[in-house]
GROMACS .gro file of C-alpha atoms in nm:
model
  292
    1MET     CA    1   0.395   0.079   3.287
    2ASN     CA    2   0.620  -0.168   3.105
    3ILE     CA    3   1.000  -0.166   3.094
    4GLN     CA    4   1.165  -0.415   2.859
    5LYS     CA    5   1.541  -0.473   2.845
    6SER     CA    6   1.553  -0.697   2.539
    7PHE     CA    7   1.907  -0.833   2.586
    8ALA     CA    8   1.970  -0.789   2.957
    9GLN     CA    9   1.723  -1.020   3.121
   10MET     CA   10   1.624  -1.383   3.142
   11THR     CA   11   1.254  -1.439   3.091
   12SER     CA   12   1.030  -1.727   3.186
   13THR     CA   13   0.836  -1.680   2.862
   14GLY     CA   14   0.935  -1.711   2.499
   15ILE     CA   15   1.029  -1.414   2.283
   16LEU     CA   16   0.823  -1.278   1.995
   17TYR     CA   17   1.062  -1.169   1.719
   18LEU     CA   18   0.929  -0.930   1.453
   19VAL     CA   19   1.136  -1.031   1.153
   20ALA     CA   20   1.158  -0.814   0.842
   21THR     CA   21   1.156  -1.000   0.510
   22PRO     CA   22   1.253  -0.876   0.160
   23ILE     CA   23   1.001  -0.662  -0.029
   24GLY     CA   24   1.116  -0.809  -0.359
   25ASN     CA   25   1.484  -0.887  -0.397
   26LEU     CA   26   1.565  -1.182  -0.171
   27ASP     CA   27   1.923  -1.060  -0.130
   28ASP     CA   28   1.790  -0.776   0.087
   29ILE     CA   29   1.728  -1.007   0.381
   30THR     CA   30   1.964  -0.945   0.673
   31VAL     CA   31   2.202  -1.192   0.834
   32ARG     CA   32   2.025  -1.139   1.166
   33SER     CA   33   1.685  -1.214   1.010
   34LEU     CA   34   1.813  -1.543   0.872
   35GLN     CA   35   1.972  -1.637   1.202
   36THR     CA   36   1.650  -1.564   1.390
   37LEU     CA   37   1.436  -1.765   1.147
   38ARG     CA   38   1.669  -2.061   1.192
   39GLU     CA   39   1.667  -2.047   1.572
   40VAL     CA   40   1.302  -1.987   1.667
   41ASP     CA   41   1.061  -2.270   1.745
   42VAL     CA   42   0.788  -2.160   1.504
   43ILE     CA   43   0.727  -1.895   1.237
   44ALA     CA   44   0.391  -1.717   1.229
   45CYS     CA   45   0.324  -1.586   0.879
   46GLU     CA   46   0.065  -1.399   0.681
   47ASP     CA   47   0.069  -1.659   0.401
   48THR     CA   48   0.244  -1.989   0.470
   49ARG     CA   49   0.293  -2.054   0.099
   50GLN     CA   50   0.468  -1.721   0.046
   51THR     CA   51   0.690  -1.766   0.350
   52ARG     CA   52   0.771  -2.123   0.250
   53LYS     CA   53   0.924  -1.992  -0.074
   54LEU     CA   54   1.155  -1.769   0.129
   55LEU     CA   55   1.249  -2.046   0.371
   56THR     CA   56   1.315  -2.293   0.090
   57HIS     CA   57   1.538  -2.042  -0.089
   58PHE     CA   58   1.755  -2.010   0.222
   59GLN     CA   59   1.729  -2.380   0.313
   60ILE     CA   60   1.548  -2.322   0.640
   61GLU     CA   61   1.328  -2.601   0.770
   62LYS     CA   62   1.093  -2.469   1.032
   63ARG     CA   63   0.733  -2.514   1.140
   64THR     CA   64   0.502  -2.239   1.016
   65LEU     CA   65   0.163  -2.126   1.138
   66SER     CA   66  -0.081  -1.904   0.953
   67TYR     CA   67  -0.164  -1.574   1.125
   68HIS     CA   68  -0.362  -1.317   0.927
   69GLU     CA   69  -0.660  -1.083   0.945
   70HIS     CA   70  -0.918  -1.359   0.902
   71ASN     CA   71  -0.787  -1.607   1.159
   72LYS     CA   72  -0.615  -1.386   1.417
   73ALA     CA   73  -0.894  -1.439   1.669
   74SER     CA   74  -0.811  -1.810   1.684
   75SER     CA   75  -0.439  -1.812   1.598
   76GLY     CA   76  -0.349  -1.523   1.827
   77PRO     CA   77  -0.436  -1.695   2.159
   78GLU     CA   78  -0.258  -2.012   2.043
   79LEU     CA   79   0.061  -1.815   1.972
   80ILE     CA   80   0.040  -1.636   2.307
   81ASN     CA   81   0.006  -1.971   2.485
   82TRP     CA   82   0.318  -2.096   2.309
   83LEU     CA   83   0.507  -1.785   2.420
   84LEU     CA   84   0.391  -1.842   2.778
   85ASP     CA   85   0.516  -2.202   2.750
   86GLY     CA   86   0.862  -2.068   2.666
   87LYS     CA   87   0.862  -2.111   2.288
   88ASN     CA   88   1.026  -1.843   2.072
   89ILE     CA   89   0.822  -1.723   1.774
   90ALA     CA   90   0.916  -1.524   1.465
   91LEU     CA   91   0.637  -1.314   1.316
   92VAL     CA   92   0.673  -1.228   0.946
   93SER     CA   93   0.453  -1.065   0.685
   94ASP     CA   94   0.458  -1.153   0.315
   95ALA     CA   95   0.705  -0.869   0.256
   96GLY     CA   96   0.867  -0.597   0.463
   97LEU     CA   97   0.810  -0.520   0.829
   98PRO     CA   98   0.545  -0.717   1.019
   99ALA     CA   99   0.282  -0.513   1.208
  100ILE     CA  100   0.284  -0.243   0.937
  101SER     CA  101  -0.054  -0.248   0.758
  102ASP     CA  102  -0.118  -0.604   0.879
  103PRO     CA  103  -0.265  -0.768   1.193
  104GLY     CA  104   0.077  -0.829   1.345
  105ALA     CA  105   0.021  -0.516   1.552
  106ASP     CA  106  -0.258  -0.699   1.737
  107LEU     CA  107  -0.030  -0.991   1.824
  108VAL     CA  108   0.239  -0.752   1.948
  109ARG     CA  109  -0.010  -0.583   2.179
  110GLU     CA  110  -0.138  -0.917   2.310
  111ALA     CA  111   0.217  -1.041   2.372
  112ILE     CA  112   0.307  -0.728   2.569
  113ASP     CA  113  -0.014  -0.754   2.771
  114ALA     CA  114   0.079  -1.116   2.852
  115GLY     CA  115   0.419  -1.006   2.984
  116CYS     CA  116   0.620  -1.144   2.692
  117THR     CA  117   0.931  -0.988   2.540
  118VAL     CA  118   0.894  -0.845   2.187
  119VAL     CA  119   1.213  -0.794   1.985
  120PRO     CA  120   1.223  -0.620   1.643
  121ILE     CA  121   1.457  -0.751   1.372
  122PRO     CA  122   1.467  -0.457   1.128
  123GLY     CA  123   1.496  -0.463   0.753
  124ALA     CA  124   1.326  -0.355   0.431
  125ASN     CA  125   1.012  -0.140   0.424
  126ALA     CA  126   0.835  -0.044   0.101
  127ALA     CA  127   0.710   0.300   0.211
  128LEU     CA  128   1.053   0.424   0.323
  129THR     CA  129   1.222   0.267   0.022
  130GLY     CA  130   0.988   0.461  -0.205
  131LEU     CA  131   1.025   0.782  -0.005
  132ILE     CA  132   1.405   0.805  -0.016
  133ALA     CA  133   1.410   0.774  -0.396
  134SER     CA  134   1.106   0.995  -0.459
  135GLY     CA  135   1.279   1.331  -0.469
  136LEU     CA  136   1.016   1.473  -0.231
  137PRO     CA  137   1.102   1.608   0.116
  138THR     CA  138   1.209   1.341   0.363
  139GLU     CA  139   1.264   1.555   0.676
  140LYS     CA  140   0.908   1.496   0.796
  141PHE     CA  141   0.657   1.245   0.666
  142VAL     CA  142   0.335   1.068   0.765
  143PHE     CA  143   0.268   0.703   0.686
  144CYS     CA  144  -0.099   0.663   0.597
  145GLY     CA  145  -0.108   0.305   0.467
  146PHE     CA  146  -0.413   0.200   0.266
  147LEU     CA  147  -0.699   0.448   0.234
  148PRO     CA  148  -1.052   0.323   0.312
  149ARG     CA  149  -1.222   0.155   0.017
  150ASP     CA  150  -1.556   0.319   0.093
  151LYS     CA  151  -1.583   0.644  -0.105
  152LYS     CA  152  -1.725   0.852   0.182
  153GLN     CA  153  -1.478   0.721   0.439
  154ARG     CA  154  -1.191   0.778   0.194
  155LYS     CA  155  -1.293   1.141   0.148
  156VAL     CA  156  -1.316   1.191   0.525
  157GLU     CA  157  -0.961   1.060   0.564
  158LEU     CA  158  -0.827   1.272   0.278
  159ASP     CA  159  -1.000   1.581   0.419
  160ARG     CA  160  -0.822   1.511   0.748
  161LEU     CA  161  -0.485   1.489   0.572
  162ALA     CA  162  -0.539   1.778   0.329
  163HIS     CA  163  -0.350   2.038   0.534
  164TYR     CA  164  -0.067   1.822   0.666
  165PRO     CA  165   0.263   1.987   0.566
  166GLU     CA  166   0.449   1.654   0.585
  167THR     CA  167   0.508   1.426   0.286
  168LEU     CA  168   0.231   1.164   0.279
  169LEU     CA  169   0.300   0.794   0.220
  170PHE     CA  170   0.029   0.554   0.102
  171TYR     CA  171  -0.002   0.195  -0.020
  172GLU     CA  172  -0.244   0.092  -0.294
  173ALA     CA  173  -0.337  -0.213  -0.499
  174PRO     CA  174  -0.306  -0.199  -0.879
  175HIS     CA  175  -0.680  -0.234  -0.947
  176ARG     CA  176  -0.759   0.070  -0.728
  177ILE     CA  177  -0.467   0.299  -0.805
  178THR     CA  178  -0.639   0.516  -1.070
  179LYS     CA  179  -0.953   0.577  -0.862
  180THR     CA  180  -0.744   0.650  -0.555
  181LEU     CA  181  -0.531   0.909  -0.734
  182ALA     CA  182  -0.842   1.076  -0.875
  183ALA     CA  183  -0.992   1.092  -0.524
  184MET     CA  184  -0.666   1.238  -0.391
  185GLN     CA  185  -0.655   1.505  -0.659
  186GLU     CA  186  -1.014   1.605  -0.590
  187VAL     CA  187  -0.940   1.670  -0.222
  188LEU     CA  188  -0.566   1.749  -0.204
  189GLY     CA  189  -0.521   1.937  -0.530
  190ASP     CA  190  -0.288   1.861  -0.819
  191ARG     CA  191   0.021   1.800  -0.606
  192GLU     CA  192   0.363   1.669  -0.696
  193THR     CA  193   0.339   1.294  -0.650
  194VAL     CA  194   0.550   0.984  -0.704
  195LEU     CA  195   0.426   0.635  -0.783
  196ALA     CA  196   0.672   0.358  -0.697
  197ARG     CA  197   0.610  -0.002  -0.792
  198GLU     CA  198   0.791  -0.336  -0.815
  199LEU     CA  199   1.043  -0.199  -0.563
  200THR     CA  200   1.378  -0.383  -0.554
  201LYS     CA  201   1.260  -0.612  -0.835
  202ARG     CA  202   1.375  -0.631  -1.196
  203TYR     CA  203   1.097  -0.402  -1.321
  204GLU     CA  204   1.125  -0.142  -1.044
  205GLU     CA  205   0.971   0.182  -1.165
  206PHE     CA  206   0.921   0.538  -1.038
  207ALA     CA  207   0.673   0.773  -1.204
  208ARG     CA  208   0.717   1.134  -1.093
  209GLY     CA  209   0.487   1.425  -1.179
  210THR     CA  210   0.164   1.596  -1.083
  211MET     CA  211  -0.138   1.385  -0.994
  212SER     CA  212  -0.309   1.478  -1.320
  213GLU     CA  213  -0.001   1.376  -1.519
  214LEU     CA  214   0.020   1.046  -1.336
  215ILE     CA  215  -0.349   0.969  -1.389
  216GLY     CA  216  -0.299   1.026  -1.760
  217TRP     CA  217   0.007   0.802  -1.752
  218LEU     CA  218  -0.185   0.525  -1.576
  219GLU     CA  219  -0.451   0.537  -1.846
  220GLN     CA  220  -0.185   0.455  -2.104
  221THR     CA  221   0.027   0.195  -1.927
  222GLU     CA  222  -0.015  -0.160  -1.806
  223ILE     CA  223  -0.099  -0.142  -1.437
  224ARG     CA  224   0.075  -0.414  -1.240
  225GLY     CA  225   0.239  -0.454  -0.901
  226GLU     CA  226   0.161  -0.302  -0.563
  227PHE     CA  227   0.209   0.076  -0.547
  228CYS     CA  228   0.360   0.316  -0.298
  229ILE     CA  229   0.217   0.665  -0.341
  230ILE     CA  230   0.433   0.949  -0.214
  231VAL     CA  231   0.251   1.284  -0.206
  232SER     CA  232   0.401   1.625  -0.134
  233GLY     CA  233   0.266   1.796   0.177
  234TYR     CA  234   0.038   2.098   0.198
  235ASN     CA  235   0.231   2.413   0.101
  236GLY     CA  236   0.014   2.663   0.285
  237GLN     CA  237  -0.165   2.789  -0.024
  238PRO     CA  238  -0.544   2.751  -0.059
  239ILE     CA  239  -0.650   2.447  -0.257
  240THR     CA  240  -0.836   2.594  -0.554
  241GLU     CA  241  -1.054   2.450  -0.829
  242GLU     CA  242  -0.760   2.499  -1.064
  243ASP     CA  243  -0.546   2.277  -0.839
  244THR     CA  244  -0.805   2.001  -0.855
  245GLU     CA  245  -0.863   2.029  -1.229
  246ALA     CA  246  -0.937   1.685  -1.365
  247TRP     CA  247  -0.687   1.512  -1.595
  248TRP     CA  248  -0.945   1.513  -1.876
  249SER     CA  249  -1.037   1.882  -1.846
  250HIS     CA  250  -0.852   1.974  -2.168
  251PHE     CA  251  -1.058   1.719  -2.365
  252GLY     CA  252  -1.382   1.790  -2.543
  253LEU     CA  253  -1.651   1.533  -2.468
  254LYS     CA  254  -1.590   1.338  -2.789
  255GLU     CA  255  -1.214   1.342  -2.730
  256HIS     CA  256  -1.280   1.216  -2.377
  257VAL     CA  257  -1.480   0.919  -2.508
  258GLU     CA  258  -1.224   0.846  -2.782
  259HIS     CA  259  -0.945   0.851  -2.523
  260TYR     CA  260  -1.108   0.554  -2.351
  261ILE     CA  261  -1.180   0.380  -2.682
  262GLU     CA  262  -0.809   0.403  -2.763
  263GLN     CA  263  -0.745   0.214  -2.439
  264GLY     CA  264  -0.945  -0.079  -2.578
  265MET     CA  265  -1.290  -0.002  -2.436
  266SER     CA  266  -1.613  -0.041  -2.632
  267VAL     CA  267  -1.806   0.274  -2.718
  268LYS     CA  268  -2.065   0.183  -2.454
  269GLU     CA  269  -1.805   0.139  -2.179
  270ALA     CA  270  -1.617   0.453  -2.290
  271CYS     CA  271  -1.937   0.657  -2.270
  272LYS     CA  272  -2.009   0.515  -1.926
  273ARG     CA  273  -1.663   0.607  -1.795
  274THR     CA  274  -1.685   0.954  -1.948
  275ALA     CA  275  -2.025   1.008  -1.787
  276GLU     CA  276  -1.883   0.908  -1.447
  277ASP     CA  277  -1.589   1.147  -1.489
  278ARG     CA  278  -1.806   1.441  -1.593
  279LYS     CA  279  -2.099   1.360  -1.363
  280LEU     CA  280  -2.337   1.336  -1.659
  281THR     CA  281  -2.587   1.068  -1.755
  282ARG     CA  282  -2.475   0.801  -1.998
  283ARG     CA  283  -2.754   0.906  -2.234
  284GLU     CA  284  -2.626   1.265  -2.245
  285VAL     CA  285  -2.274   1.148  -2.329
  286TYR     CA  286  -2.391   0.886  -2.580
  287ASN     CA  287  -2.618   1.131  -2.763
  288GLU     CA  288  -2.357   1.406  -2.785
  289TYR     CA  289  -2.087   1.163  -2.895
  290HIS     CA  290  -2.302   1.041  -3.186
  291GLN     CA  291  -2.405   1.388  -3.303
  292ASP     CA  292  -2.273   1.486  -3.645
   0.00000   0.00000   0.00000
């Protein structure tokens, strides 16, 4: 059992501060975050170059140390030793709350196990920022983060979430967003969904509609920026084949191929993508497309 009174005790160890940073607009940083960054002994960050931009903007000169997924096994023990020596450390991610979808959670656990005090400095979070402007229910929600990249593991996770009544919150990278939405539609059905990108930045954008509508929209727009995906929860009705109808289902095969060609693909690549969508061989698609 562990009882921590963050502001009512003197400790012999340093304090690990979890400092939220802006998710886009630098003006979203809090006064308390800035004060903490100025006062700690060292700042542990996901990407020192990214954090340095933030520190330079606010004229903060402080030692930084890289702590991320690939070096946490070596950096983590070093940071814990500093805490045990009485040094105060601020942990930041590239954007938003540390320990959410990043290895900061491991450092928090190690610090607690070592008897150190862990203090959160709250601020911006992309998932909640997207949720409150989505128009979907906010009373209950489940944060799911990034889905597995492996196709089978992704389906297992979506199957697990398929009957959750709560609004579902995901993160996704721009180069995977279309495939991820298609995988979601196949398992969850054609639900009301919101895509939020470039949050708090100049080109902030929300796309609201069904999954099939959004997949069609993605095929016709320039995909850029990290995405938050907000998906309506299970409504209690069976998920039918009609719910999971593919975005291209109203196309004939030739129209399907020509849709991709209009996006700038060669005929060969368009036939390949069409074959993947329809679970046909490329030869079948190519031959039918070239029939008179």
